[in-house]
Amino acid sequence: MNNRTFRDFSLSDPIVRALDALGYTHPTEVQNKVIPRALDKSDLAVRAQTGSGKTAAFGIPVCEMADWAENKPQALILTPTRELAEQVKEEIANIGRLKRIRATAVYGQQSFARQQAELKQKSHVVVGTPGRVLDHIERQTLPLERVKYLVIDEADEMLNLGFIGQVEAILHALPEDRVTMLFSATLPRDVEDLCDRYMKKPIHIQVEADESLSGRTDHHFFVVGQDEKFDLLQDVTVVENPDSCMIFCQTQERVETLYTKLESLRYPCGKIHGGMEQTDRLNVMNRFRRGEFRYLVATDVAARGIDIENITLVINYDLPANAERYVHRTGRTGRAGKSGKAITFVTPSEQTLIEEMERSTELEISKAEFPPRDEVMRKKAAFEEKIRAQPMPKAHKSDPLNRGIMKLYFHGGKKKKIRAVDFVGTIAKIDGVEADDIGIINILDHVSYVDILNGKGPLVLQAMKNATIKGKVLKVQEAQKGE
Ligand code: ADP
Ligand code: MG
């Protein structure tokens, strides 16, 4: 990173304070290049390595430019997977927390009606997968006339055959007068040319290798017969003894099989692939994010964009289908300046393929010898101890941001004709409390939630026990976690 700080951009105070709380003091290289141009409303095609902070590179300008008073969505962000939509929504919500920016995620296999209800409220930023976004557009539950920013994350994936039809349909439905930004760690030349069709004089930004971020992941491969892979996996995990590890397989069936085998050996593990129920998928990602288990067995559905702190090892149990996928899978480790290790299992006939990947990715992927028997034996005890121990839960980067925030629950909502201004009017009159201390307000039919910021929650809670809103005293208490 460098000596510039986020205060050097013309960003408003609530955004800078949120970044501070998240521990983002210095912009990364890609953020340095993107933020000023995005604030200038240029169309951008951006290629920057995995883990370099691309989400905030678009998230910061999107939150900065959003007009809080406007109820309709002003930015639409497209992602290839549901888990990534959820993660990007979280990042936007964190960056915009103190400006009270509301972000909504929409994706398939989740209640349409619930998403519709959320979209009906203030929703400044919508993050979604193309299919479900299109559904909402077609059913007129996602108004687009105020959208000023379109972001396509993982752009090369989004413009491939599987998605392009849907993405084009969305593009046609959006206002012409908008900013379009594309991001990926891999943007092959022909895809960049394709991008030009959707953009106005786009600026192409490439961050070759962020000095402070590059070279942090060691890449190795083993040549191994298909039948020996599982034995090798055991030896490798014993020797590496990772805190957090992702293991990629080629198909859903192979994920299932490997997961079952690891589970029977009592590895603390989880699995994710596209054939699972959505609630199970989100659940397993959340548990892995919190550090509840150490090994996640996955298909490529978890290869793109997923950001989990301190994944120290990525294993390609099966060779990825192409060089781009290699980059994305292994990019789950060695993020944000941390170091990582990537190990790929290659069958003898696949050796030329990994060598091609090495050339086209310009990474150094070196051939390694199997861990020697005595090393495996020597390290076995420490390994056993770690897989049996309860892992330490991981702190989340938004914890400090949320620390000063108390969510209050009021027994009363739309049916009592209560509006956000009624809360703001009453709460801001409390001694020692200002309008700036009031965060996101969520008014449902019968109840309402109000975030109180800056540690003023207890004060407001006490005062509101006797204060009236629209002439009524509403029952108030601290909301339960997760409400
Ligand atoms: P990319 O999309 O480029 O792969 P992400 O946007 O997922 O990368 O960011 C990778 C990690 O870097 C995230 O954990 C994020 O919280 C962190 N990060 C982003 N910007 C900064 C910053 N300016 N300072 C410190 N950490 C940052
Ligand atoms: Mg990303």
Short mmCIF file of C-alpha atoms and ligand atoms in Angstrom, two decimals:
data_model
loop_
_atom_site.label_atom_id
_atom_site.label_comp_id
_atom_site.label_asym_id
_atom_site.label_seq_id
_atom_site.Cartn_x
_atom_site.Cartn_y
_atom_site.Cartn_z
CA MET A 1 0.00 0.00 0.00
CA ASN A 2 1.35 3.56 0.26
CA ASN A 3 1.26 6.79 2.17
CA ARG A 4 -1.91 8.12 0.75
CA THR A 5 -4.89 7.81 3.08
CA PHE A 6 -8.60 7.69 2.38
CA ARG A 7 -8.81 11.27 3.64
CA ASP A 8 -6.93 12.35 0.50
CA PHE A 9 -9.90 11.48 -1.69
CA SER A 10 -12.88 13.76 -1.54
CA LEU A 11 -14.94 11.35 0.51
CA SER A 12 -17.53 12.38 3.04
CA ASP A 13 -16.92 11.96 6.71
CA PRO A 14 -19.26 9.00 7.43
CA ILE A 15 -17.53 6.98 4.72
CA VAL A 16 -14.03 7.75 5.96
CA ARG A 17 -15.02 6.96 9.54
CA ALA A 18 -16.48 3.61 8.50
CA LEU A 19 -13.29 2.75 6.60
CA ASP A 20 -11.29 3.66 9.69
CA ALA A 21 -13.41 1.37 11.83
CA LEU A 22 -12.91 -1.44 9.32
CA GLY A 23 -9.17 -0.95 9.61
CA TYR A 24 -8.85 0.44 6.08
CA THR A 25 -6.51 3.37 6.53
CA HIS A 26 -4.46 3.28 3.33
CA PRO A 27 -6.05 2.56 -0.03
CA THR A 28 -4.65 -0.38 -1.95
CA GLU A 29 -3.19 0.22 -5.38
CA VAL A 30 -6.39 -0.65 -7.22
CA GLN A 31 -8.41 1.56 -4.89
CA ASN A 32 -5.99 4.42 -5.54
CA LYS A 33 -6.52 4.12 -9.25
CA VAL A 34 -10.23 3.40 -9.32
CA ILE A 35 -11.78 5.66 -6.69
CA PRO A 36 -10.96 9.07 -8.24
CA ARG A 37 -12.05 7.93 -11.68
CA ALA A 38 -15.24 6.35 -10.45
CA LEU A 39 -16.11 9.54 -8.56
CA ASP A 40 -15.50 11.33 -11.88
CA LYS A 41 -18.05 9.00 -13.46
CA SER A 42 -15.78 7.32 -15.99
CA ASP A 43 -16.58 3.86 -17.30
CA LEU A 44 -13.86 1.46 -16.17
CA ALA A 45 -12.56 -2.02 -17.00
CA VAL A 46 -10.34 -3.05 -14.12
CA ARG A 47 -8.00 -6.00 -13.79
CA ALA A 48 -6.24 -6.46 -10.47
CA GLN A 49 -5.04 -9.52 -8.65
CA THR A 50 -7.14 -11.60 -6.27
CA GLY A 51 -7.33 -10.18 -2.78
CA SER A 52 -6.28 -6.68 -3.80
CA GLY A 53 -9.41 -4.94 -2.52
CA LYS A 54 -11.51 -4.58 -5.66
CA THR A 55 -14.79 -4.71 -3.73
CA ALA A 56 -14.04 -1.55 -1.78
CA ALA A 57 -12.60 0.01 -4.96
CA PHE A 58 -16.14 0.09 -6.34
CA GLY A 59 -17.96 -0.02 -3.00
CA ILE A 60 -16.48 3.24 -1.73
CA PRO A 61 -17.47 5.40 -4.73
CA VAL A 62 -20.87 3.71 -4.92
CA CYS A 63 -21.59 4.52 -1.27
CA GLU A 64 -20.15 8.01 -1.63
CA MET A 65 -22.31 8.85 -4.64
CA ALA A 66 -25.52 7.36 -3.28
CA ASP A 67 -28.11 9.91 -2.28
CA TRP A 68 -29.57 8.79 1.04
CA ALA A 69 -32.88 10.57 0.48
CA GLU A 70 -33.55 8.69 -2.76
CA ASN A 71 -35.54 5.55 -2.06
CA LYS A 72 -34.94 3.76 -5.34
CA PRO A 73 -31.76 1.80 -6.10
CA GLN A 74 -28.91 3.90 -7.42
CA ALA A 75 -26.37 1.15 -7.96
CA LEU A 76 -26.70 -2.38 -9.25
CA ILE A 77 -23.88 -4.87 -8.72
CA LEU A 78 -23.85 -8.22 -10.49
CA THR A 79 -21.93 -11.25 -9.22
CA PRO A 80 -21.76 -14.82 -10.52
CA THR A 81 -22.63 -16.64 -7.28
CA ARG A 82 -25.08 -16.18 -4.42
CA GLU A 83 -22.40 -16.40 -1.77
CA LEU A 84 -20.45 -13.63 -3.47
CA ALA A 85 -23.60 -11.48 -3.74
CA GLU A 86 -24.07 -11.88 0.00
CA GLN A 87 -20.42 -11.05 0.73
CA VAL A 88 -20.37 -7.97 -1.50
CA LYS A 89 -23.62 -6.76 0.08
CA GLU A 90 -21.98 -7.06 3.50
CA GLU A 91 -18.95 -5.06 2.38
CA ILE A 92 -21.17 -2.31 0.93
CA ALA A 93 -23.29 -2.28 4.10
CA ASN A 94 -20.13 -1.91 6.19
CA ILE A 95 -18.68 0.91 4.09
CA GLY A 96 -22.03 2.68 4.03
CA ARG A 97 -23.02 1.88 7.62
CA LEU A 98 -22.48 5.34 9.04
CA LYS A 99 -24.10 7.01 6.04
CA ARG A 100 -27.05 4.65 6.58
CA ILE A 101 -26.73 3.16 3.12
CA ARG A 102 -28.98 0.14 2.68
CA ALA A 103 -27.83 -2.71 0.51
CA THR A 104 -30.02 -5.62 -0.55
CA ALA A 105 -28.87 -8.94 -1.95
CA VAL A 106 -31.10 -10.79 -4.42
CA TYR A 107 -30.39 -14.29 -5.69
CA GLY A 108 -32.12 -17.50 -6.61
CA GLN A 109 -33.52 -20.13 -4.26
CA GLN A 110 -34.40 -17.52 -1.68
CA SER A 111 -37.90 -16.19 -1.08
CA PHE A 112 -38.85 -13.83 -3.89
CA ALA A 113 -41.46 -12.19 -1.68
CA ARG A 114 -38.94 -11.43 1.05
CA GLN A 115 -36.59 -9.82 -1.45
CA GLN A 116 -39.50 -7.93 -2.94
CA ALA A 117 -40.41 -6.55 0.49
CA GLU A 118 -36.82 -5.48 1.07
CA LEU A 119 -36.60 -3.82 -2.32
CA LYS A 120 -39.76 -1.90 -1.54
CA GLN A 121 -38.07 -0.21 1.38
CA LYS A 122 -35.21 2.14 0.86
CA SER A 123 -32.60 0.14 -1.00
CA HIS A 124 -29.75 2.27 -2.24
CA VAL A 125 -27.62 -0.55 -3.57
CA VAL A 126 -28.76 -3.89 -4.97
CA VAL A 127 -26.33 -6.79 -5.32
CA GLY A 128 -27.46 -9.89 -7.14
CA THR A 129 -26.95 -12.79 -9.47
CA PRO A 130 -28.16 -12.15 -13.03
CA GLY A 131 -31.04 -14.64 -13.14
CA ARG A 132 -32.82 -13.34 -10.06
CA VAL A 133 -32.08 -9.70 -10.89
CA LEU A 134 -33.75 -10.28 -14.25
CA ASP A 135 -36.74 -11.90 -12.52
CA HIS A 136 -37.19 -8.81 -10.37
CA ILE A 137 -36.87 -6.55 -13.39
CA GLU A 138 -39.44 -8.54 -15.32
CA ARG A 139 -41.90 -8.59 -12.44
CA GLN A 140 -41.29 -4.89 -11.90
CA THR A 141 -40.15 -5.30 -8.33
CA LEU A 142 -36.76 -3.71 -9.00
CA PRO A 143 -37.10 -0.16 -10.29
CA LEU A 144 -34.09 0.79 -12.42
CA GLU A 145 -34.79 4.36 -13.42
CA ARG A 146 -32.53 5.83 -10.75
CA VAL A 147 -29.60 3.44 -11.26
CA LYS A 148 -26.48 5.47 -11.94
CA TYR A 149 -23.85 2.80 -11.38
CA LEU A 150 -23.64 -0.69 -12.78
CA VAL A 151 -20.81 -2.86 -11.48
CA ILE A 152 -20.05 -6.25 -12.96
CA ASP A 153 -17.80 -8.12 -10.57
CA GLU A 154 -15.90 -11.16 -11.88
CA ALA A 155 -16.61 -9.66 -15.28
CA ASP A 156 -14.99 -12.34 -17.43
CA GLU A 157 -17.14 -15.01 -15.78
CA MET A 158 -20.24 -12.85 -16.19
CA LEU A 159 -19.62 -12.32 -19.87
CA ASN A 160 -19.10 -15.97 -20.70
CA LEU A 161 -21.66 -18.07 -22.45
CA GLY A 162 -23.58 -19.13 -19.37
CA PHE A 163 -24.45 -15.61 -18.28
CA ILE A 164 -24.11 -13.29 -21.23
CA GLY A 165 -27.73 -13.49 -22.37
CA GLN A 166 -29.03 -12.49 -18.95
CA VAL A 167 -26.42 -9.80 -18.48
CA GLU A 168 -27.26 -8.27 -21.86
CA ALA A 169 -30.96 -8.27 -21.02
CA ILE A 170 -30.17 -6.41 -17.78
CA LEU A 171 -27.96 -3.93 -19.64
CA HIS A 172 -30.82 -3.15 -22.02
CA ALA A 173 -33.19 -2.50 -19.14
CA LEU A 174 -30.86 0.00 -17.44
CA PRO A 175 -30.82 3.75 -18.09
CA GLU A 176 -28.30 4.72 -20.79
CA ASP A 177 -26.97 7.51 -18.66
CA ARG A 178 -24.98 5.54 -16.15
CA VAL A 179 -21.48 4.56 -15.15
CA THR A 180 -20.44 0.99 -15.95
CA MET A 181 -17.52 -0.66 -14.18
CA LEU A 182 -16.09 -4.13 -14.73
CA PHE A 183 -13.77 -5.91 -12.33
CA SER A 184 -11.84 -9.15 -12.33
CA ALA A 185 -8.48 -10.68 -11.57
CA THR A 186 -8.57 -12.22 -15.02
CA LEU A 187 -9.79 -10.23 -18.02
CA PRO A 188 -8.64 -11.91 -21.20
CA ARG A 189 -8.12 -9.52 -24.11
CA ASP A 190 -11.16 -10.72 -26.07
CA VAL A 191 -13.36 -10.20 -23.04
CA GLU A 192 -12.04 -6.68 -22.62
CA ASP A 193 -12.93 -5.99 -26.24
CA LEU A 194 -16.38 -7.36 -25.60
CA CYS A 195 -16.69 -5.05 -22.59
CA ASP A 196 -16.12 -2.06 -24.80
CA ARG A 197 -19.49 -2.73 -26.40
CA TYR A 198 -21.26 -1.95 -23.16
CA MET A 199 -19.27 1.06 -22.10
CA LYS A 200 -18.62 4.61 -23.11
CA LYS A 201 -14.91 5.31 -23.71
CA PRO A 202 -13.92 3.00 -20.89
CA ILE A 203 -10.65 3.53 -19.12
CA HIS A 204 -8.71 0.28 -18.82
CA ILE A 205 -6.98 -0.03 -15.50
CA GLN A 206 -4.52 -2.79 -14.81
CA VAL A 207 -2.76 -3.26 -11.57
CA GLU A 208 -0.08 -5.71 -12.52
CA ALA A 209 1.07 -6.63 -9.08
CA ASP A 210 0.53 -4.55 -6.02
CA GLU A 211 4.06 -4.34 -4.66
CA SER A 212 2.95 -4.88 -1.13
CA LEU A 213 0.59 -7.70 -2.05
CA SER A 214 2.40 -9.75 -4.67
CA GLY A 215 4.53 -12.81 -4.27
CA ARG A 216 2.81 -13.83 -1.08
CA THR A 217 1.56 -17.19 -2.27
CA ASP A 218 3.87 -20.14 -2.94
CA HIS A 219 2.63 -22.41 -5.70
CA HIS A 220 3.54 -26.11 -5.89
CA PHE A 221 2.27 -29.19 -7.65
CA PHE A 222 2.59 -32.91 -7.04
CA VAL A 223 2.40 -35.49 -9.78
CA VAL A 224 0.16 -38.20 -8.36
CA GLY A 225 -1.94 -41.07 -9.64
CA GLN A 226 -5.70 -40.69 -9.24
CA ASP A 227 -5.77 -43.61 -6.76
CA GLU A 228 -3.03 -42.14 -4.59
CA LYS A 229 -4.57 -38.70 -4.23
CA PHE A 230 -6.33 -39.39 -0.94
CA ASP A 231 -3.22 -40.78 0.75
CA LEU A 232 -1.22 -37.82 -0.46
CA LEU A 233 -3.90 -35.44 0.78
CA GLN A 234 -3.61 -36.89 4.26
CA ASP A 235 0.17 -36.55 4.25
CA VAL A 236 0.04 -33.01 2.90
CA THR A 237 -2.48 -31.87 5.50
CA VAL A 238 -0.41 -33.43 8.28
CA VAL A 239 2.75 -31.68 7.12
CA GLU A 240 1.11 -28.32 6.38
CA ASN A 241 -1.27 -28.54 9.34
CA PRO A 242 -3.24 -25.48 8.14
CA ASP A 243 -5.47 -23.33 10.31
CA SER A 244 -7.89 -22.86 7.45
CA CYS A 245 -7.83 -24.70 4.15
CA MET A 246 -9.93 -24.93 1.00
CA ILE A 247 -9.85 -28.11 -1.07
CA PHE A 248 -11.21 -27.86 -4.62
CA CYS A 249 -12.63 -30.79 -6.58
CA GLN A 250 -13.87 -30.92 -10.13
CA THR A 251 -17.45 -32.13 -9.58
CA GLN A 252 -20.18 -32.18 -6.96
CA GLU A 253 -19.85 -35.94 -6.64
CA ARG A 254 -16.15 -35.68 -5.97
CA VAL A 255 -16.80 -33.06 -3.30
CA GLU A 256 -19.32 -35.37 -1.66
CA THR A 257 -16.99 -38.38 -1.75
CA LEU A 258 -13.97 -36.53 -0.44
CA TYR A 259 -15.99 -34.80 2.25
CA THR A 260 -17.34 -38.11 3.48
CA LYS A 261 -13.87 -39.62 3.64
CA LEU A 262 -12.40 -36.66 5.52
CA GLU A 263 -15.33 -36.57 7.87
CA SER A 264 -14.85 -40.24 8.72
CA LEU A 265 -11.23 -39.45 9.59
CA ARG A 266 -12.57 -36.71 11.87
CA TYR A 267 -11.25 -33.75 9.95
CA PRO A 268 -13.24 -30.70 11.10
CA CYS A 269 -14.71 -30.01 7.68
CA GLY A 270 -17.59 -28.68 5.59
CA LYS A 271 -18.58 -28.86 1.95
CA ILE A 272 -20.11 -26.59 -0.63
CA HIS A 273 -21.30 -27.12 -4.18
CA GLY A 274 -24.08 -25.99 -6.47
CA GLY A 275 -26.26 -29.03 -5.83
CA MET A 276 -26.88 -28.13 -2.19
CA GLU A 277 -29.84 -26.22 -0.77
CA GLN A 278 -29.18 -22.50 -0.62
CA THR A 279 -29.68 -22.23 3.12
CA ASP A 280 -27.09 -24.98 3.64
CA ARG A 281 -24.70 -23.20 1.29
CA LEU A 282 -24.95 -19.90 3.15
CA ASN A 283 -24.79 -21.65 6.47
CA VAL A 284 -21.59 -23.50 5.69
CA MET A 285 -19.94 -20.35 4.36
CA ASN A 286 -20.86 -18.44 7.51
CA ARG A 287 -19.54 -21.19 9.74
CA PHE A 288 -16.31 -21.41 7.79
CA ARG A 289 -15.98 -17.62 7.88
CA ARG A 290 -16.34 -17.68 11.64
CA GLY A 291 -13.68 -20.36 11.85
CA GLU A 292 -15.92 -23.15 13.19
CA PHE A 293 -14.13 -25.76 11.09
CA ARG A 294 -10.81 -25.82 9.28
CA TYR A 295 -11.34 -27.61 5.96
CA LEU A 296 -13.83 -26.62 3.28
CA VAL A 297 -14.24 -29.02 0.35
CA ALA A 298 -15.66 -27.12 -2.63
CA THR A 299 -16.36 -26.98 -6.33
CA ASP A 300 -15.57 -23.89 -8.37
CA VAL A 301 -18.77 -22.34 -7.01
CA ALA A 302 -16.58 -21.10 -4.14
CA ALA A 303 -13.60 -20.22 -6.33
CA ARG A 304 -14.50 -16.70 -7.33
CA GLY A 305 -14.39 -13.66 -5.10
CA ILE A 306 -14.91 -15.40 -1.77
CA ASP A 307 -12.94 -13.59 0.90
CA ILE A 308 -12.31 -15.44 4.13
CA GLU A 309 -9.69 -14.28 6.50
CA ASN A 310 -6.54 -16.31 6.93
CA ILE A 311 -7.06 -19.18 4.56
CA THR A 312 -3.48 -20.37 4.66
CA LEU A 313 -3.69 -23.24 2.20
CA VAL A 314 -5.56 -23.99 -1.01
CA ILE A 315 -5.40 -27.52 -2.40
CA ASN A 316 -6.49 -28.35 -5.93
CA TYR A 317 -7.40 -31.98 -5.35
CA ASP A 318 -8.34 -31.98 -9.02
CA LEU A 319 -6.65 -29.81 -11.59
CA PRO A 320 -8.76 -26.74 -12.44
CA ALA A 321 -10.27 -26.64 -15.93
CA ASN A 322 -8.22 -23.69 -17.12
CA ALA A 323 -5.69 -21.06 -16.11
CA GLU A 324 -8.31 -18.49 -15.05
CA ARG A 325 -9.84 -20.96 -12.64
CA TYR A 326 -6.40 -21.74 -11.29
CA VAL A 327 -5.93 -18.05 -10.53
CA HIS A 328 -9.30 -17.71 -8.82
CA ARG A 329 -9.14 -20.88 -6.74
CA THR A 330 -5.64 -20.21 -5.49
CA GLY A 331 -6.53 -16.55 -4.98
CA ARG A 332 -8.57 -17.57 -1.91
CA THR A 333 -5.29 -17.57 0.00
CA GLY A 334 -2.59 -14.91 0.17
CA ARG A 335 -5.08 -12.04 0.36
CA ALA A 336 -4.68 -8.45 1.49
CA GLY A 337 -0.93 -8.77 1.98
CA LYS A 338 -1.05 -12.08 3.89
CA SER A 339 0.97 -15.10 2.82
CA GLY A 340 -0.44 -18.34 1.52
CA LYS A 341 0.30 -21.62 -0.13
CA ALA A 342 -1.31 -23.33 -3.11
CA ILE A 343 -0.85 -27.03 -3.82
CA THR A 344 -2.15 -28.76 -6.94
CA PHE A 345 -2.53 -32.51 -7.52
CA VAL A 346 -1.70 -33.37 -11.09
CA THR A 347 -2.02 -36.82 -12.66
CA PRO A 348 0.90 -37.86 -14.90
CA SER A 349 -1.08 -37.12 -18.06
CA GLU A 350 -1.99 -33.65 -16.78
CA GLN A 351 1.55 -32.47 -16.26
CA THR A 352 1.69 -30.59 -19.56
CA LEU A 353 -1.54 -28.80 -18.60
CA ILE A 354 -0.13 -27.42 -15.36
CA GLU A 355 2.97 -26.32 -17.23
CA GLU A 356 0.77 -24.42 -19.65
CA MET A 357 -1.06 -22.84 -16.73
CA GLU A 358 2.25 -21.80 -15.25
CA ARG A 359 3.18 -20.06 -18.51
CA SER A 360 -0.11 -18.28 -19.07
CA THR A 361 -0.60 -17.17 -15.47
CA GLU A 362 3.04 -16.06 -15.22
CA LEU A 363 3.10 -17.62 -11.78
CA GLU A 364 5.92 -19.83 -10.61
CA ILE A 365 4.34 -23.21 -9.95
CA SER A 366 7.09 -25.58 -8.97
CA LYS A 367 7.06 -29.36 -8.87
CA ALA A 368 7.42 -30.75 -5.36
CA GLU A 369 8.44 -34.16 -3.99
CA PHE A 370 6.04 -36.09 -1.78
CA PRO A 371 6.52 -35.33 1.90
CA PRO A 372 8.99 -37.91 3.27
CA ARG A 373 7.60 -40.58 5.61
CA ASP A 374 9.63 -39.48 8.61
CA GLU A 375 8.46 -35.89 8.29
CA VAL A 376 4.84 -37.06 8.21
CA MET A 377 5.41 -39.23 11.28
CA ARG A 378 7.18 -36.43 13.11
CA LYS A 379 4.37 -33.95 12.48
CA LYS A 380 1.49 -36.32 13.10
CA ALA A 381 1.02 -35.54 16.79
CA ALA A 382 0.76 -31.78 16.28
CA PHE A 383 -1.69 -32.37 13.46
CA GLU A 384 -3.87 -34.69 15.53
CA GLU A 385 -3.91 -32.17 18.31
CA LYS A 386 -5.04 -29.37 16.02
CA ILE A 387 -7.85 -31.28 14.33
CA ARG A 388 -9.18 -32.38 17.68
CA ALA A 389 -8.99 -28.92 19.28
CA GLN A 390 -11.91 -26.54 19.08
CA PRO A 391 -10.77 -23.84 16.61
CA MET A 392 -10.54 -20.28 17.90
CA PRO A 393 -13.45 -18.29 16.49
CA LYS A 394 -12.27 -15.68 13.99
CA ALA A 395 -13.00 -12.05 14.69
CA HIS A 396 -14.80 -10.26 11.93
CA LYS A 397 -13.45 -7.05 10.45
CA SER A 398 -16.80 -5.34 10.93
CA ASP A 399 -16.78 -6.01 14.69
CA PRO A 400 -15.24 -2.63 15.61
CA LEU A 401 -17.67 -0.91 13.26
CA ASN A 402 -20.58 -2.64 14.94
CA ARG A 403 -19.25 -2.25 18.44
CA GLY A 404 -20.64 1.22 18.97
CA ILE A 405 -23.98 0.24 17.44
CA MET A 406 -27.05 -0.91 19.35
CA LYS A 407 -30.10 -2.05 17.46
CA LEU A 408 -33.34 -1.04 19.17
CA TYR A 409 -36.62 -2.82 18.67
CA PHE A 410 -39.81 -0.78 18.84
CA HIS A 411 -43.22 -2.34 19.09
CA GLY A 412 -44.95 -0.31 16.38
CA GLY A 413 -44.57 0.20 12.66
CA LYS A 414 -46.33 1.02 9.43
CA LYS A 415 -49.74 -0.02 10.73
CA LYS A 416 -49.47 2.75 13.30
CA LYS A 417 -48.47 5.13 10.51
CA ILE A 418 -44.99 5.55 11.91
CA ARG A 419 -42.34 6.83 9.52
CA ALA A 420 -38.57 7.22 9.76
CA VAL A 421 -38.83 10.96 10.37
CA ASP A 422 -40.91 10.30 13.47
CA PHE A 423 -38.06 8.30 14.99
CA VAL A 424 -35.43 10.82 13.93
CA GLY A 425 -37.46 13.73 15.33
CA THR A 426 -37.97 12.11 18.72
CA ILE A 427 -34.54 10.52 19.17
CA ALA A 428 -32.54 13.56 18.06
CA LYS A 429 -34.29 15.60 20.79
CA ILE A 430 -32.82 13.46 23.56
CA ASP A 431 -30.10 15.30 25.49
CA GLY A 432 -26.64 14.31 24.22
CA VAL A 433 -27.98 12.65 21.06
CA GLU A 434 -27.81 14.05 17.54
CA ALA A 435 -29.32 13.03 14.23
CA ASP A 436 -25.88 11.65 13.25
CA ASP A 437 -26.15 9.09 16.02
CA ILE A 438 -29.11 7.45 14.33
CA GLY A 439 -28.27 4.66 11.90
CA ILE A 440 -30.41 2.53 9.67
CA ILE A 441 -34.13 2.59 10.38
CA ASN A 442 -36.20 -0.38 9.30
CA ILE A 443 -39.96 -0.02 9.64
CA LEU A 444 -42.03 -3.17 9.19
CA ASP A 445 -45.79 -3.55 9.52
CA HIS A 446 -45.95 -4.03 13.27
CA VAL A 447 -42.42 -3.44 14.55
CA SER A 448 -39.46 -1.22 13.75
CA TYR A 449 -35.70 -1.45 14.18
CA VAL A 450 -33.46 1.56 14.70
CA ASP A 451 -29.66 1.41 14.85
CA ILE A 452 -28.16 3.80 17.37
CA LEU A 453 -24.52 4.63 16.66
CA ASN A 454 -21.52 5.96 18.53
CA GLY A 455 -22.20 4.09 21.74
CA LYS A 456 -25.33 6.11 22.46
CA GLY A 457 -27.61 3.04 22.42
CA PRO A 458 -28.11 2.66 26.18
CA LEU A 459 -28.84 6.36 26.56
CA VAL A 460 -31.48 6.28 23.82
CA LEU A 461 -32.96 3.03 25.12
CA GLN A 462 -33.45 4.57 28.56
CA ALA A 463 -34.90 7.81 27.24
CA MET A 464 -37.29 6.09 24.80
CA LYS A 465 -38.93 4.11 27.56
CA ASN A 466 -40.91 7.23 28.44
CA ALA A 467 -40.78 9.31 25.25
CA THR A 468 -43.65 9.32 22.80
CA ILE A 469 -43.61 8.82 19.06
CA LYS A 470 -46.63 10.33 17.34
CA GLY A 471 -48.21 10.69 20.74
CA LYS A 472 -47.72 7.05 21.69
CA VAL A 473 -45.27 5.39 24.04
CA LEU A 474 -43.91 2.39 22.15
CA LYS A 475 -42.51 -0.66 23.89
CA VAL A 476 -38.78 -0.62 23.28
CA GLN A 477 -35.91 -3.03 23.94
CA GLU A 478 -32.55 -4.00 22.56
CA ALA A 479 -33.05 -6.22 19.50
CA GLN A 480 -31.86 -9.83 19.57
CA LYS A 481 -28.68 -10.64 17.66
CA GLY A 482 -29.39 -11.28 14.01
CA GLU A 483 -32.71 -9.44 14.01
P1 ADP B 1 -10.61 -8.77 -4.46
O1 ADP B 1 -12.04 -8.51 -4.84
O2 ADP B 1 -9.66 -7.87 -5.16
O3 ADP B 1 -10.22 -10.21 -4.59
P2 ADP B 1 -11.53 -8.08 -1.81
O4 ADP B 1 -12.27 -6.85 -2.20
O5 ADP B 1 -12.34 -9.29 -1.51
O6 ADP B 1 -10.44 -8.44 -2.93
O7 ADP B 1 -10.59 -7.70 -0.58
C1 ADP B 1 -9.67 -8.56 -0.03
C2 ADP B 1 -9.46 -8.26 1.44
O8 ADP B 1 -8.77 -7.02 1.61
C3 ADP B 1 -10.75 -8.13 2.20
O9 ADP B 1 -10.66 -8.92 3.37
C4 ADP B 1 -10.84 -6.67 2.56
O10 ADP B 1 -11.47 -6.51 3.80
C5 ADP B 1 -9.41 -6.24 2.61
N1 ADP B 1 -9.18 -4.83 2.25
C6 ADP B 1 -9.72 -4.17 1.20
N2 ADP B 1 -9.28 -2.90 1.14
C7 ADP B 1 -8.44 -2.73 2.18
C8 ADP B 1 -7.66 -1.62 2.66
N3 ADP B 1 -7.65 -0.44 2.04
N4 ADP B 1 -6.92 -1.81 3.77
C9 ADP B 1 -6.92 -3.01 4.39
N5 ADP B 1 -7.62 -4.10 4.00
C10 ADP B 1 -8.38 -3.97 2.90
MG MG B 2 -13.56 -9.61 -5.63
#
